XYZ file of C-alpha atoms in Angstrom:
69
model
C -1.912 -5.911 -4.266
C -4.182 -8.973 -4.255
C -5.570 -8.165 -0.829
C -6.204 -4.559 -1.850
C -8.002 -5.576 -5.021
C -10.085 -8.102 -3.084
C -11.507 -5.114 -1.167
C -12.656 -3.357 -4.331
C -14.835 -4.416 -7.228
C -12.398 -3.317 -9.907
C -9.226 -1.455 -10.763
C -11.430 1.419 -11.859
C -13.094 1.574 -8.437
C -9.750 1.659 -6.639
C -8.422 4.255 -9.066
C -11.479 6.432 -8.520
C -11.133 6.215 -4.748
C -7.540 7.439 -4.842
C -7.845 9.916 -7.688
C -5.797 8.239 -10.385
C -6.480 6.339 -13.591
C -7.345 2.680 -13.983
C -4.344 2.397 -16.314
C -1.990 3.710 -13.631
C -3.243 1.152 -11.096
C -3.018 -1.629 -13.699
C 0.722 -0.931 -14.077
C 1.426 -1.528 -10.379
C 3.050 -4.769 -9.325
C 2.306 -3.627 -5.792
C 1.065 -0.447 -4.108
C 3.739 2.268 -4.474
C 5.016 3.744 -1.217
C 3.790 7.204 -2.196
C 0.238 5.786 -2.525
C 0.299 3.605 0.594
C -1.638 5.918 2.923
C -4.405 6.753 0.482
C -4.822 3.145 -0.675
C -4.954 1.969 2.942
C -7.691 4.475 3.724
C -9.586 3.716 0.520
C -9.810 -0.024 1.152
C -9.905 -0.063 4.949
C -6.689 -1.990 5.495
C -3.809 -0.854 7.681
C -0.580 -0.028 5.831
C 1.057 -3.024 7.515
C -1.325 -5.310 5.600
C -1.081 -3.453 2.313
C 2.737 -3.459 2.196
C 4.067 -5.558 5.093
C 7.645 -5.462 3.801
C 7.716 -1.656 4.157
C 6.435 -1.893 7.692
C 9.098 -4.452 8.652
C 11.796 -2.096 7.361
C 10.310 0.822 9.281
C 10.116 -1.184 12.527
C 13.715 -2.368 12.082
C 14.915 1.184 11.486
C 13.013 2.493 14.513
C 14.517 -0.245 16.681
C 18.031 0.631 15.542
C 17.439 4.338 16.109
C 16.031 3.685 19.583
C 18.965 1.430 20.468
C 21.450 4.063 19.279
C 19.839 6.832 21.359
Protein backbone atom coordinates (compact mmCIF):
# COMPACT_ATOMS: atom_id res chain seq x y z
CA UNK A 1 0.00 0.00 0.00
CA UNK A 2 2.94 2.34 0.62
CA UNK A 3 3.95 2.35 -3.02
CA UNK A 4 0.37 3.03 -4.09
CA UNK A 5 -0.01 5.91 -1.67
CA UNK A 6 3.33 7.35 -2.80
CA UNK A 7 1.73 7.77 -6.24
CA UNK A 8 -1.16 9.83 -4.89
CA UNK A 9 -1.33 12.98 -2.80
CA UNK A 10 -3.78 11.58 -0.28
CA UNK A 11 -6.15 8.79 0.65
CA UNK A 12 -8.96 11.02 -0.56
CA UNK A 13 -7.35 11.33 -4.00
CA UNK A 14 -6.95 7.57 -4.33
CA UNK A 15 -10.49 7.00 -3.11
CA UNK A 16 -11.84 9.49 -5.63
CA UNK A 17 -9.95 7.84 -8.48
CA UNK A 18 -11.45 4.44 -7.71
CA UNK A 19 -14.91 5.55 -6.66
CA UNK A 20 -14.88 4.73 -2.97
CA UNK A 21 -14.61 6.65 0.28
CA UNK A 22 -11.48 7.88 2.00
CA UNK A 23 -12.61 5.93 5.08
CA UNK A 24 -12.78 2.69 3.11
CA UNK A 25 -9.23 3.14 1.80
CA UNK A 26 -8.00 4.07 5.29
CA UNK A 27 -9.18 0.67 6.58
CA UNK A 28 -7.03 -1.26 4.10
CA UNK A 29 -3.85 -2.90 5.32
CA UNK A 30 -3.16 -3.56 1.65
CA UNK A 31 -5.06 -3.24 -1.63
CA UNK A 32 -7.90 -5.81 -1.66
CA UNK A 33 -7.84 -8.27 -4.55
CA UNK A 34 -11.21 -7.04 -5.80
CA UNK A 35 -9.74 -3.51 -6.11
CA UNK A 36 -6.39 -4.51 -7.61
CA UNK A 37 -7.15 -3.72 -11.26
CA UNK A 38 -8.72 -0.33 -10.63
CA UNK A 39 -6.03 0.74 -8.15
CA UNK A 40 -3.31 -0.33 -10.59
CA UNK A 41 -4.88 1.74 -13.35
CA UNK A 42 -5.48 4.71 -11.06
CA UNK A 43 -1.87 4.98 -9.91
CA UNK A 44 -0.08 3.71 -13.01
CA UNK A 45 1.53 0.67 -11.43
CA UNK A 46 1.23 -2.88 -12.73
CA UNK A 47 -0.68 -5.29 -10.48
CA UNK A 48 2.56 -7.19 -9.89
CA UNK A 49 3.95 -4.11 -8.10
CA UNK A 50 0.77 -3.31 -6.20
CA UNK A 51 0.32 -6.82 -4.77
CA UNK A 52 3.37 -8.93 -5.69
CA UNK A 53 2.32 -11.81 -3.43
CA UNK A 54 -0.88 -12.29 -5.47
CA UNK A 55 1.09 -12.34 -8.68
CA UNK A 56 3.50 -14.97 -7.34
CA UNK A 57 0.55 -17.20 -6.44
CA UNK A 58 -0.98 -16.72 -9.88
CA UNK A 59 2.30 -17.55 -11.65
CA UNK A 60 2.76 -20.65 -9.48
CA UNK A 61 -0.77 -21.82 -10.23
CA UNK A 62 -0.33 -21.23 -13.97
CA UNK A 63 2.92 -23.20 -13.93
CA UNK A 64 1.26 -26.13 -12.18
CA UNK A 65 -1.69 -26.06 -14.58
CA UNK A 66 0.63 -25.94 -17.59
CA UNK A 67 2.72 -28.82 -16.24
CA UNK A 68 -0.41 -30.91 -15.63
CA UNK A 69 -1.72 -30.36 -19.17
